[in-house]
XYZ file of C-alpha atoms in Angstrom:
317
model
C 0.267 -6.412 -3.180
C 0.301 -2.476 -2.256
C 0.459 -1.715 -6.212
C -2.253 1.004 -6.831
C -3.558 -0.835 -10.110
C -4.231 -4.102 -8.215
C -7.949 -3.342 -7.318
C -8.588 -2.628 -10.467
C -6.788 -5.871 -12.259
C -8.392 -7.806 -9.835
C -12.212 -6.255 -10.926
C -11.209 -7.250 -14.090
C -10.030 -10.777 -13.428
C -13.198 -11.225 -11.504
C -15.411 -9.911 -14.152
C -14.136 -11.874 -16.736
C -14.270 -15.561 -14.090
C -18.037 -14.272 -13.975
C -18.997 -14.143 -16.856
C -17.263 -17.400 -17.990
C -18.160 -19.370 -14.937
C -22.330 -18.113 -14.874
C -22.408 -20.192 -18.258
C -21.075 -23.400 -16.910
C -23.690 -23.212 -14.056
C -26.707 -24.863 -15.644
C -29.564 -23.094 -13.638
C -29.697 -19.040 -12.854
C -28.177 -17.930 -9.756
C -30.980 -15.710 -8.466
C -28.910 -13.328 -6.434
C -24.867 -12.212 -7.059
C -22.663 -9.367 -5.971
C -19.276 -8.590 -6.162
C -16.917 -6.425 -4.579
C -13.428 -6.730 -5.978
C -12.447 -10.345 -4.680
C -15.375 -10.953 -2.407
C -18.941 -12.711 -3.772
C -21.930 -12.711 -2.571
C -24.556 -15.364 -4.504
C -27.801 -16.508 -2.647
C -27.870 -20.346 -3.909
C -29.689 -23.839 -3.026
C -28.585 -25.475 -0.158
C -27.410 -28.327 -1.875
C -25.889 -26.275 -5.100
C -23.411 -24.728 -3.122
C -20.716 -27.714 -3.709
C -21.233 -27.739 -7.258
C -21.168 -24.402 -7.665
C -17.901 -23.880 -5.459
C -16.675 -26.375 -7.445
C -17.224 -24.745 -10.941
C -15.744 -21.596 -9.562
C -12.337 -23.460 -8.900
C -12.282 -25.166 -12.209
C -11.918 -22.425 -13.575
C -7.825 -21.158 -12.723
C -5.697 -23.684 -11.177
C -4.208 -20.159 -9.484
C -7.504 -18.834 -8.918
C -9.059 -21.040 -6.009
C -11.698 -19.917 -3.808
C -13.249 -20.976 -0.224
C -17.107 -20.284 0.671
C -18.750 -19.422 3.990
C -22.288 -20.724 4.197
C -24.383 -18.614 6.788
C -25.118 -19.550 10.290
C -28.211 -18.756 12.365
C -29.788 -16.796 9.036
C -26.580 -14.375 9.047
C -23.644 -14.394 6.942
C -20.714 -11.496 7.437
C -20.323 -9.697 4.231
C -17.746 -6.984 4.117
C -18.416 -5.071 7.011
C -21.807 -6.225 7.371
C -24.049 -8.793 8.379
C -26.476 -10.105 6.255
C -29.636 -11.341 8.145
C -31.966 -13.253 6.545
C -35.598 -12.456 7.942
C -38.252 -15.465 7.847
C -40.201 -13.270 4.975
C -37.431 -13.637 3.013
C -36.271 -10.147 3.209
C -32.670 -8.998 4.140
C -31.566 -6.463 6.549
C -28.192 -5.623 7.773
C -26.019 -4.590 10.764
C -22.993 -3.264 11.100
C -19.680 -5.788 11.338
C -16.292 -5.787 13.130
C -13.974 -8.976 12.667
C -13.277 -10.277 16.278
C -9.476 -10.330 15.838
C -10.118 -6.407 14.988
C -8.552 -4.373 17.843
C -11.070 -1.253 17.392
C -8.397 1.171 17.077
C -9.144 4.398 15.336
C -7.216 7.991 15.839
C -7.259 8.196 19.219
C -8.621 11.575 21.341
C -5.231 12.481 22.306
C -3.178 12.108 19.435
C -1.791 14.782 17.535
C -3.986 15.545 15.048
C -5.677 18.502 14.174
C -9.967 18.755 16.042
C -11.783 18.823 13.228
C -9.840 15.386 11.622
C -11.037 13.365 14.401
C -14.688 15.013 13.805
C -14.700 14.031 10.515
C -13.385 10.310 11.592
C -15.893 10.165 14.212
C -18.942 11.563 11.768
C -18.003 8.993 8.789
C -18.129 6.162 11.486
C -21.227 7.148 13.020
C -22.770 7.578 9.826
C -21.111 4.428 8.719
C -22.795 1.988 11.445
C -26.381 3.817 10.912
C -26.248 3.131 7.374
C -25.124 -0.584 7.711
C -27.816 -1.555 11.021
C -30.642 -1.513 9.157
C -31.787 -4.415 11.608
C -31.009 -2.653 15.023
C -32.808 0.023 16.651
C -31.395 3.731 17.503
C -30.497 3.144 21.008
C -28.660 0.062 19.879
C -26.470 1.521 17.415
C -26.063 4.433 19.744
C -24.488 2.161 22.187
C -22.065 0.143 19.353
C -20.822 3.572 18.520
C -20.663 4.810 22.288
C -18.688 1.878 23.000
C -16.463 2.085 19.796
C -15.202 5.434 20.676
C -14.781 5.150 24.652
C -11.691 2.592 23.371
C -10.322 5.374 21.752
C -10.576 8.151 24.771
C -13.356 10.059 22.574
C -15.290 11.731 25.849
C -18.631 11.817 26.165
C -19.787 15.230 25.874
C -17.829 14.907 22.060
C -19.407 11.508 21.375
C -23.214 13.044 22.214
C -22.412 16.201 20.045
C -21.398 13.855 17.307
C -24.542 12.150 17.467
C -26.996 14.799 17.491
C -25.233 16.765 14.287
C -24.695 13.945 12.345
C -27.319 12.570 9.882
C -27.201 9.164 7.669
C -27.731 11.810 4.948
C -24.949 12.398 2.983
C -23.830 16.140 2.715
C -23.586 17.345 -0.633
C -20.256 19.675 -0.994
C -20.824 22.325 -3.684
C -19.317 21.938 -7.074
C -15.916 24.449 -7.554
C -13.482 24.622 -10.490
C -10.247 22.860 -9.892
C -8.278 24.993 -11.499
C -9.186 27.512 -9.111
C -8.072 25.959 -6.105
C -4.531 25.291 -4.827
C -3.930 22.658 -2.168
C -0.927 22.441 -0.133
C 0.673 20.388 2.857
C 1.415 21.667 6.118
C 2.605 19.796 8.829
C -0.007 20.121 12.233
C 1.703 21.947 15.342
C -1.519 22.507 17.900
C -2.553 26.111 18.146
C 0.132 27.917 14.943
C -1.478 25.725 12.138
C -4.997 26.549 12.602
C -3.807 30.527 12.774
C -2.193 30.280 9.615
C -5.224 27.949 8.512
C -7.363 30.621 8.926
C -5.445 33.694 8.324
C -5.116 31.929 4.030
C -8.566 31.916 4.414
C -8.870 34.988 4.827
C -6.085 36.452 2.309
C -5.636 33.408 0.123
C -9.199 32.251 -0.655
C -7.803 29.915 -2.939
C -5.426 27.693 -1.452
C -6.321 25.066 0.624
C -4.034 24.286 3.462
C -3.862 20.218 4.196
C -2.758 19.464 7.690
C -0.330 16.023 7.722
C 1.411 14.844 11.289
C 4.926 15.061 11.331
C 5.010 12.180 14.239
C 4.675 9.391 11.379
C 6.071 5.522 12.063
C 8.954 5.727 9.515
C 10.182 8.851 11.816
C 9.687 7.055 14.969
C 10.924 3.550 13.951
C 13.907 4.448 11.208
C 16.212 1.130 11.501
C 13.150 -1.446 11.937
C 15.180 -3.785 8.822
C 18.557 -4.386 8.623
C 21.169 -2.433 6.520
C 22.229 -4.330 3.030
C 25.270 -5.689 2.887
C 27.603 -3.547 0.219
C 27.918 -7.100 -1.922
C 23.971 -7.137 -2.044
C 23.130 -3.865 -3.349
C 21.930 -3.031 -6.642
C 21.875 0.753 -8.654
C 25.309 1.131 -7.556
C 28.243 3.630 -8.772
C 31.492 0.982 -7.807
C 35.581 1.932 -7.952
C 38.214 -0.592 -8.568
C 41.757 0.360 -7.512
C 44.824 -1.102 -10.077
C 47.528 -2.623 -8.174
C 50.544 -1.070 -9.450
C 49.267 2.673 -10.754
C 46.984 5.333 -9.291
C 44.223 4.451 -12.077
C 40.620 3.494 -11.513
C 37.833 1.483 -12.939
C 34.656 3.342 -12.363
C 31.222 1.257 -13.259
C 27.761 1.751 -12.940
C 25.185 -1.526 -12.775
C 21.951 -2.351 -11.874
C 22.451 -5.591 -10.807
C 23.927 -6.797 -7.532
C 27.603 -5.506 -6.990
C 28.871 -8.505 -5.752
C 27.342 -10.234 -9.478
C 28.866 -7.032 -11.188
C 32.625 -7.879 -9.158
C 32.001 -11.255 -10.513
C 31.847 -10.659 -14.432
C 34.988 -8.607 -13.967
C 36.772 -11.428 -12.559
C 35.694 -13.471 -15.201
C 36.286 -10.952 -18.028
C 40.154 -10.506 -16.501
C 40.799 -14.068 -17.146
C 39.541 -14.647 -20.238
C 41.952 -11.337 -21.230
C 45.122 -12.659 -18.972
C 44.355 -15.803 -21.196
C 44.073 -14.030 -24.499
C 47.494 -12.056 -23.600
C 49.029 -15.238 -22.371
C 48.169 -17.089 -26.011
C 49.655 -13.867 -27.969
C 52.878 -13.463 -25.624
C 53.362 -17.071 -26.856
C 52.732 -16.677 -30.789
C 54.412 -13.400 -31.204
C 56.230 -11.802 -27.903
C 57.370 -8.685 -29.516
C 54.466 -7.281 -30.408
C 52.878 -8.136 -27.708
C 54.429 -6.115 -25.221
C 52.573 -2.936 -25.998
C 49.817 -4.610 -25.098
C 50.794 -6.011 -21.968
C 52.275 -2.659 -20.462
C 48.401 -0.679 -21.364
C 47.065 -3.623 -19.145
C 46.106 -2.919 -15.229
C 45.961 -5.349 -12.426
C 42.688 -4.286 -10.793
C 42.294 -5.639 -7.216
C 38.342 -6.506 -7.551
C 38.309 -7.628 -3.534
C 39.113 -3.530 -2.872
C 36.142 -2.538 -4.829
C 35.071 0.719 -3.343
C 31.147 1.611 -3.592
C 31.019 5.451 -4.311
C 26.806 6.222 -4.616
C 23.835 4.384 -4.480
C 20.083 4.326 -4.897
C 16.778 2.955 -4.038
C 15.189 3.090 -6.571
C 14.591 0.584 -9.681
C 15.864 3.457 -12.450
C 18.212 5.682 -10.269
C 19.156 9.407 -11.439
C 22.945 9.919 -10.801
C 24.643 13.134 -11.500
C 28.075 13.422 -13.299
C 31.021 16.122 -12.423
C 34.601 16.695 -13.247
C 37.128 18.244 -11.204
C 40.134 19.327 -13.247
């Protein structure tokens, strides 16, 4: 979940299930769409078991519910599919009744002509979809829409009467030639320096961003890591009896990292302890080059979030 590739490994997965699963279906399934996860099929009445049925045969991990429509409709996306007594299909626009309605609100900070373009892509949005409702109608889903979000009237009307279900074609330009950079919004100085780089910079694109985002407002929402718990870690342990140091780097968890050490000073107190025994003379030169590190004073010197972590090296002499 959240990884940008897992739309398009799902489409995959699901294009591969269909085309394994239409050949174990022994009649044709007259009407199918897909949009990443989500099916649509138009089926008999009493094929829709079977058929559900096939479907989950196919992955044990890969099991899948069906919602048979009610009253000739059947919520599809973010549509309704109606089905007319001719057969036919027509559609209206759909919001989930848990959905709270919430777009960007009137009075947020956000540069005008963001909210226009919110407001035109809905409007144009719930035309498309309402194939089955008349102007006035959709008017009034729209009107009602926006009022939750403080739009005024006077805006809403304006955004009606410009906007088409048309869609506006945007004239072809060469990437290379354009520049686009982030800015963040402050009411009033960002749209003078918007337009005075239109004016002198042709060519760069200023994109507006709002500094007010949640990770600013809400900065401690989890709780910190315990030192023991964190990974990508730069770690000190202090010898007992000299100034020296061990310093480590380790990916894993620090307190796992403390623990190999632990278990690596035994197995050498033991090897030392077998060749004091067999031959004590020459073992003392070993035994004075060896340091008592105190592993429960391990001191964590640098850290990072990330899963391959950069750290940078100096010397002090």
């Amino acid at each position: 979940m959240g990884n940008p590739i897992s739309p398009t490994v799902a489409d995959l997965v699901m294009e591969m299930l269909l085309e394994n699963v239409i050949k174990e279906i022994r009649y044709e399934i007259p009407v199918i769409k897909k949009y990443v996860d989500d099916l649509f099929l138009v089926l008999p009445a009493d094929k829709v078991e079977e058929v559900l049925g096939t479907f989950n045969q196919y992955n044990s991990n890969l099991q899948f519910t069906c919602e048979i429509e009610q009253n000739q409709r059947l919520p599809f996306l973010d549509m309704v599919v109606i089905r007319q007594p001719d057969q036919s299909i027509k559609t209206e626009w759909y919001c989930k009744p848990m959905a709270s309605g919430r777009f960007i609100d009137y009075f947020s900070t956000h540069p005008l002509h963001m909210k226009t373009n919110m407001v035109t892509n809905f409007i144009r949005r719930v035309r498309e979809f309402s194939t089955n409702l008349t102007e006035e109608a959709t008017n009034d889903i729209i009107k009602q829409q926006l009022k939750i979000n403080h739009y005024p009237t006077t805006f809403i009307h304006r955004c009606l009467n410009t906007t088409t279900s048309q869609a506006v074609v945007v004239p072809a330009q060469s990437p290379e030639a354009i520049i686009y950079k982030p800015i963040i919004y402050v009411e009033q100085l960002t749209n003078r320096l918007k337009k005075t780089f239109r004016t002198d910079f042709p060519n760069i694109i200023l994109a507006t961003r709002n500094d007010f985002s949640v990770k600013r407002l809400f900065t401690n929402t989890k709780d910190n890591i315990p030192t023991q718990m964190k990974t990508n870690v730069i770690y000190r342990i202090p010898c007992r009896d000299c100034q020296a140091s061990y310093v480590g780097l380790t990916s894993n968890q620090l307190k796992k990292r403390i623990s190999n050490h632990r278990s690596n000073i035994k197995q050498m107190e033991a090897l030392i302890d077998v060749t004091n025994r067999s031959n004590p003379t020459t073992s003392q030169p070993v035994i004075r080059v060896q340091h008592n590190y105190k592993a429960s004073e391990t001191i964590l010197l640098d850290s990072s979030s990330t899963t391959q972590p950069r750290f940078e090296y100096t010397t002090t002499g």
